[in-house]
Amino acid sequence: MRKSISSLKLPHYKSTAACAAVRMPIPKEVLLPLNMHSGQAAEPVVQPGDHVYVGQLIAREEGRNSAPVHASVSGTVKAIEPYAVGRKTTAIRIESDGKMEKYPELSIPQPTNLDEFLQCVRQSGVVGLGGAAFPVWAKLAAAQKSHISTVLINGAECEPFITSDHRTMLECGDLIEKGIELLKQFMGSEEYILGIEKNKPDAIEQLTERFKDDPAVKVMPLSSVYPQGAKQVLLYNATGKVVGPGQRLASLGVIIINVTSLVKVAEYFATGMPLVERIVTVDGSAVKEPKNLIVPIGASVRDLVEACGGLKEEPGKILFGGPMMGKTVDTLDASILKATNAVVIMNRRDAERTAPSACIHCGRCVAVCPLGLNPTAFARAMELEDEDKRAAILQKEQVSLCMECGCCSYVCPAHRPLAENNSAARRFIRSWESAKKEGGK
Ligand code: SF4
Ligand code: SF4
């Protein structure tokens, strides 16, 4: 990887930055998919007809990198059914009784050592809430095998529209402090860097004041560029370190944790309530009243839209996340997942894409890539019929490093669909490599 990191200046469109998070009305029902994390889906432990309370375990983690799922409303389990938005899975449908009664057996965790702490983090159900959805307990468990000297807390919310981490930083300073105290106590790291972009001066100011007497915590203002929040970019800009291909961050003595993930872990240790709700930014040209909402996990996009006064125009595109890296969902019935930091709904005009024309070999896509990759080489490889030749080129060009940030597509004057192609190339190489591994057994 190059040692200077390319980036983009994007329009921010952060119209909800000053909108304090407000609790949305209790939804009539929630539908909780069991694969809201990067590993194997969780396994249901309830049945239709069961009464459940807020915070009650409804599906236990199963296998590596899995995470438990908890009821986000009190009420009755109506069904355990297939869910087909995004990766196919099973989901638990709960009809709300409108009471939001907390599970009476919730208790405040009292770990006395690292193993017990990790076990509690595991029970909290918290995953990477900036989008990656990797279970936090698994990240901490893997990291503690090396000495982690630096914890990098990611407050760089670089995508247009999204302000949920920003609001969390403004509204949950106590929990950020508690989260850092927990990591100090159990992980023993020496340095805590809160990386925040300069377009959030209020958060920088508040957190600098809060930690002014703690030499272990440094609030670091960062340039407001995209993709400042990407692991490799944040690492370099905050510490000067570079993670090489295939290298684990922990081997550099660093872990990165999203600021909202840290807050949710701290909330579990403060209250005993696992991850059942989060702040979601609802914005975009089709939304009447953009807001930051406190949302029970599993509420539908439709419920969020109603809480924002409805739509003012026909939706052209619904995104979970921002316009650069967000995932398109095709229905207002989609459920809010643990890692859904924003729902951006564009009108038809904004969703329209300019038709691509032939590549003019200008090299802008290569020059802008923060990782120094060559998306035109990926595109040429994907045109090859011979899958082994295609795979050889993609491996040589290190397609697996691509973080699908979309910078290459954004700058392409020919409007080539480079990001989609990169994504297809990454899917291809994953299945080609696993087929080779299976064949070699
Ligand atoms: S999407 Fe991949 S290839 Fe394109 S700029 Fe981002 S990291 Fe580079
Ligand atoms: S930016 Fe677009 S036109 Fe320029 S080299 Fe890349 S793909 Fe071709």
Coordinates of C-alpha atoms in Angstrom, one line a residue, residues 153-393:
I153 CA -12.0 5.0 18.5
N154 CA -13.6 5.7 15.1
G155 CA -15.6 8.9 15.2
A156 CA -14.9 9.6 11.5
E157 CA -18.4 9.6 9.9
C158 CA -17.3 10.4 6.4
E159 CA -20.2 9.4 4.3
P160 CA -22.6 12.1 3.2
F161 CA -26.0 12.4 5.1
I162 CA -25.1 10.2 8.1
T163 CA -24.9 11.9 11.5
S164 CA -25.8 9.0 13.9
D165 CA -22.2 8.7 15.3
H166 CA -22.0 12.5 15.5
R167 CA -25.1 12.6 17.6
T168 CA -23.9 9.6 19.7
M169 CA -20.6 11.6 20.4
L170 CA -22.6 14.7 21.5
E171 CA -25.3 12.8 23.5
C172 CA -23.4 9.9 25.1
G173 CA -20.1 11.4 26.5
D174 CA -20.6 9.6 29.8
L175 CA -20.8 6.2 28.0
I176 CA -17.7 7.0 25.8
E177 CA -15.8 7.6 29.1
K178 CA -17.2 4.4 30.7
G179 CA -16.3 2.4 27.6
I180 CA -12.7 3.7 27.7
E181 CA -12.5 2.9 31.4
L182 CA -13.6 -0.7 30.7
L183 CA -11.0 -1.1 28.0
K184 CA -8.3 0.4 30.3
Q185 CA -9.3 -2.0 33.1
F186 CA -9.5 -5.2 31.1
M187 CA -7.4 -4.7 28.0
G188 CA -4.7 -2.6 29.6
S189 CA -4.0 -0.4 26.5
E190 CA -1.9 2.7 27.1
E191 CA -3.3 5.0 24.5
Y192 CA -6.9 5.9 23.4
I193 CA -7.2 8.1 20.2
L194 CA -10.7 9.4 19.4
G195 CA -10.5 10.3 15.7
I196 CA -13.1 12.8 14.7
E197 CA -13.3 14.9 11.5
K198 CA -13.2 18.6 11.7
N199 CA -16.7 19.0 10.3
K200 CA -17.9 18.0 13.8
P201 CA -16.3 20.8 15.9
D202 CA -18.9 20.6 18.6
A203 CA -18.1 16.9 19.3
I204 CA -14.3 17.7 19.2
E205 CA -14.8 20.5 21.7
Q206 CA -17.0 18.5 24.1
L207 CA -14.8 15.4 24.1
T208 CA -11.6 17.4 24.4
E209 CA -13.0 19.1 27.4
R210 CA -14.2 15.8 28.9
F211 CA -10.8 14.1 28.6
K212 CA -8.6 17.2 29.2
D213 CA -7.2 15.7 32.5
D214 CA -6.7 12.2 31.1
P215 CA -3.2 11.9 29.4
A216 CA -4.1 8.5 28.0
V217 CA -7.0 9.9 25.9
K218 CA -6.3 12.1 22.9
V219 CA -9.1 13.6 20.8
M220 CA -7.6 13.9 17.3
P221 CA -9.3 16.3 14.7
L222 CA -9.0 14.8 11.2
S223 CA -9.6 16.2 7.8
S224 CA -13.1 16.0 6.5
V225 CA -12.4 13.8 3.6
Y226 CA -13.7 10.5 2.3
P227 CA -13.1 7.7 3.2
Q228 CA -11.6 9.0 6.5
G229 CA -13.5 6.3 8.5
A230 CA -12.0 3.4 6.5
K231 CA -9.7 1.2 8.6
Q232 CA -6.6 1.7 6.6
V233 CA -7.1 5.5 6.1
L234 CA -8.0 6.2 9.7
L235 CA -5.0 4.1 10.9
Y236 CA -2.5 6.0 8.7
N237 CA -4.0 9.4 9.4
A238 CA -4.3 8.9 13.2
T239 CA -1.1 6.9 13.9
G240 CA 1.1 7.1 10.8
K241 CA 1.0 3.2 10.7
V242 CA 0.3 1.2 7.5
V243 CA -1.3 -2.2 7.6
G244 CA 0.1 -4.5 4.9
P245 CA -1.8 -7.0 2.7
G246 CA -3.0 -9.9 4.9
Q247 CA -1.6 -8.2 8.0
R248 CA -3.7 -8.0 11.1
L249 CA -4.1 -4.6 12.8
A250 CA -3.5 -6.2 16.1
S251 CA 0.0 -7.1 15.0
L252 CA 0.7 -3.4 14.9
G253 CA -0.5 -3.1 18.5
V254 CA -3.7 -1.3 17.4
I255 CA -7.4 -2.0 17.3
I256 CA -10.1 0.2 15.9
I257 CA -13.6 0.3 17.4
N258 CA -16.5 2.4 16.2
V259 CA -17.6 5.0 18.7
T260 CA -21.2 3.8 18.8
S261 CA -20.1 0.2 19.3
L262 CA -18.0 1.4 22.3
V263 CA -21.1 3.3 23.7
K264 CA -23.3 0.3 23.3
V265 CA -20.8 -2.0 25.1
A266 CA -20.6 0.6 27.9
E267 CA -24.4 0.9 28.1
Y268 CA -24.6 -2.9 28.6
F269 CA -22.2 -2.7 31.5
A270 CA -24.0 0.3 33.0
T271 CA -27.6 -1.0 32.7
G272 CA -27.5 -4.7 31.7
M273 CA -29.5 -3.9 28.6
P274 CA -28.0 -5.6 25.5
L275 CA -28.1 -4.0 22.1
V276 CA -31.8 -3.6 21.2
E277 CA -31.9 0.0 19.8
R278 CA -29.7 2.5 18.1
I279 CA -29.6 5.9 16.5
V280 CA -30.5 5.9 12.8
T281 CA -30.2 8.9 10.5
V282 CA -33.2 9.1 8.2
D283 CA -32.5 11.5 5.3
G284 CA -32.5 11.9 1.5
S285 CA -34.4 13.9 -1.1
A286 CA -37.6 11.9 -0.8
V287 CA -38.0 12.2 3.0
K288 CA -40.3 14.9 4.3
E289 CA -38.6 15.6 7.7
P290 CA -35.1 14.2 8.0
K291 CA -34.3 13.2 11.6
N292 CA -32.1 11.2 13.9
L293 CA -34.3 8.5 15.4
I294 CA -33.8 6.1 18.3
V295 CA -35.0 2.9 16.7
P296 CA -35.7 -0.6 18.1
I297 CA -33.7 -3.0 16.0
G298 CA -36.0 -4.8 13.6
A299 CA -38.4 -1.9 13.0
S300 CA -39.3 -1.5 9.4
V301 CA -38.1 1.3 7.1
R302 CA -41.8 2.1 6.6
D303 CA -42.1 2.8 10.4
L304 CA -39.1 5.2 10.3
V305 CA -40.5 7.0 7.3
E306 CA -43.8 7.5 9.1
A307 CA -41.9 8.9 12.1
C308 CA -40.3 11.4 9.7
G309 CA -43.7 12.7 8.4
G310 CA -43.7 10.3 5.4
L311 CA -42.3 10.7 1.9
K312 CA -42.7 13.8 -0.2
E313 CA -41.9 12.1 -3.4
E314 CA -41.8 8.6 -4.9
P315 CA -38.7 6.8 -3.7
G316 CA -36.1 6.1 -6.5
K317 CA -33.6 4.4 -4.2
I318 CA -33.5 3.2 -0.6
L319 CA -30.1 2.9 1.0
F320 CA -28.9 1.4 4.3
G321 CA -25.9 3.7 4.9
G322 CA -24.7 6.5 2.7
P323 CA -24.6 7.0 -1.1
M324 CA -20.9 5.8 -1.4
M325 CA -20.9 2.5 0.5
G326 CA -24.6 2.0 1.4
K327 CA -26.5 -1.1 0.4
T328 CA -29.6 -0.8 -1.7
V329 CA -32.7 -2.3 -0.3
D330 CA -35.7 -2.8 -2.5
T331 CA -38.6 -2.5 0.0
L332 CA -39.9 -0.2 2.7
D333 CA -40.6 -3.4 4.7
A334 CA -36.9 -4.1 5.2
S335 CA -35.8 -4.3 8.8
I336 CA -33.4 -2.0 10.5
L337 CA -30.3 -4.1 11.4
K338 CA -27.8 -3.6 14.2
A339 CA -25.3 -2.0 11.8
T340 CA -27.9 0.3 10.0
N341 CA -26.6 3.7 10.9
A342 CA -28.7 5.5 8.3
V343 CA -31.6 5.1 5.9
V344 CA -31.2 7.4 2.9
I345 CA -34.2 7.6 0.5
M346 CA -33.6 9.4 -2.8
N347 CA -36.2 10.6 -5.2
R348 CA -36.2 9.2 -8.7
R349 CA -34.2 12.1 -10.1
D350 CA -31.4 11.8 -7.6
A351 CA -31.4 8.0 -8.0
E352 CA -30.9 8.2 -11.8
R353 CA -27.5 7.2 -13.1
T354 CA -25.8 8.5 -16.1
A355 CA -25.2 5.8 -18.8
P356 CA -21.6 4.6 -18.9
S357 CA -19.4 5.3 -21.9
A358 CA -16.1 3.8 -23.0
C359 CA -13.1 4.1 -20.7
I360 CA -10.9 6.9 -21.9
H361 CA -7.8 5.6 -19.9
C362 CA -7.5 8.8 -17.9
G363 CA -6.2 7.0 -14.9
R364 CA -8.2 9.0 -12.4
C365 CA -9.7 5.8 -10.8
V366 CA -6.2 4.5 -10.0
A367 CA -5.0 7.9 -8.8
V368 CA -7.9 8.3 -6.3
C369 CA -7.8 4.8 -4.8
P370 CA -6.8 5.1 -1.2
L371 CA -5.2 1.7 -1.4
G372 CA -3.4 2.2 -4.7
L373 CA -5.4 -0.5 -6.5
N374 CA -6.2 -0.6 -10.2
P375 CA -10.0 -1.0 -10.7
T376 CA -9.6 -1.0 -14.5
A377 CA -7.5 -4.2 -14.2
F378 CA -10.3 -5.7 -12.2
A379 CA -12.7 -4.7 -14.9
R380 CA -10.6 -6.2 -17.7
A381 CA -10.1 -9.5 -15.7
M382 CA -13.8 -9.8 -15.2
E383 CA -14.3 -9.8 -18.9
L384 CA -12.2 -13.0 -19.3
E385 CA -14.0 -16.3 -19.9
D386 CA -11.2 -18.4 -18.5
E387 CA -11.9 -18.3 -14.7
D388 CA -8.4 -19.5 -13.7
K389 CA -6.8 -16.7 -15.7
R390 CA -9.4 -14.2 -14.3
A391 CA -8.6 -15.3 -10.8
A392 CA -4.8 -15.1 -11.4
I393 CA -5.1 -11.5 -12.5

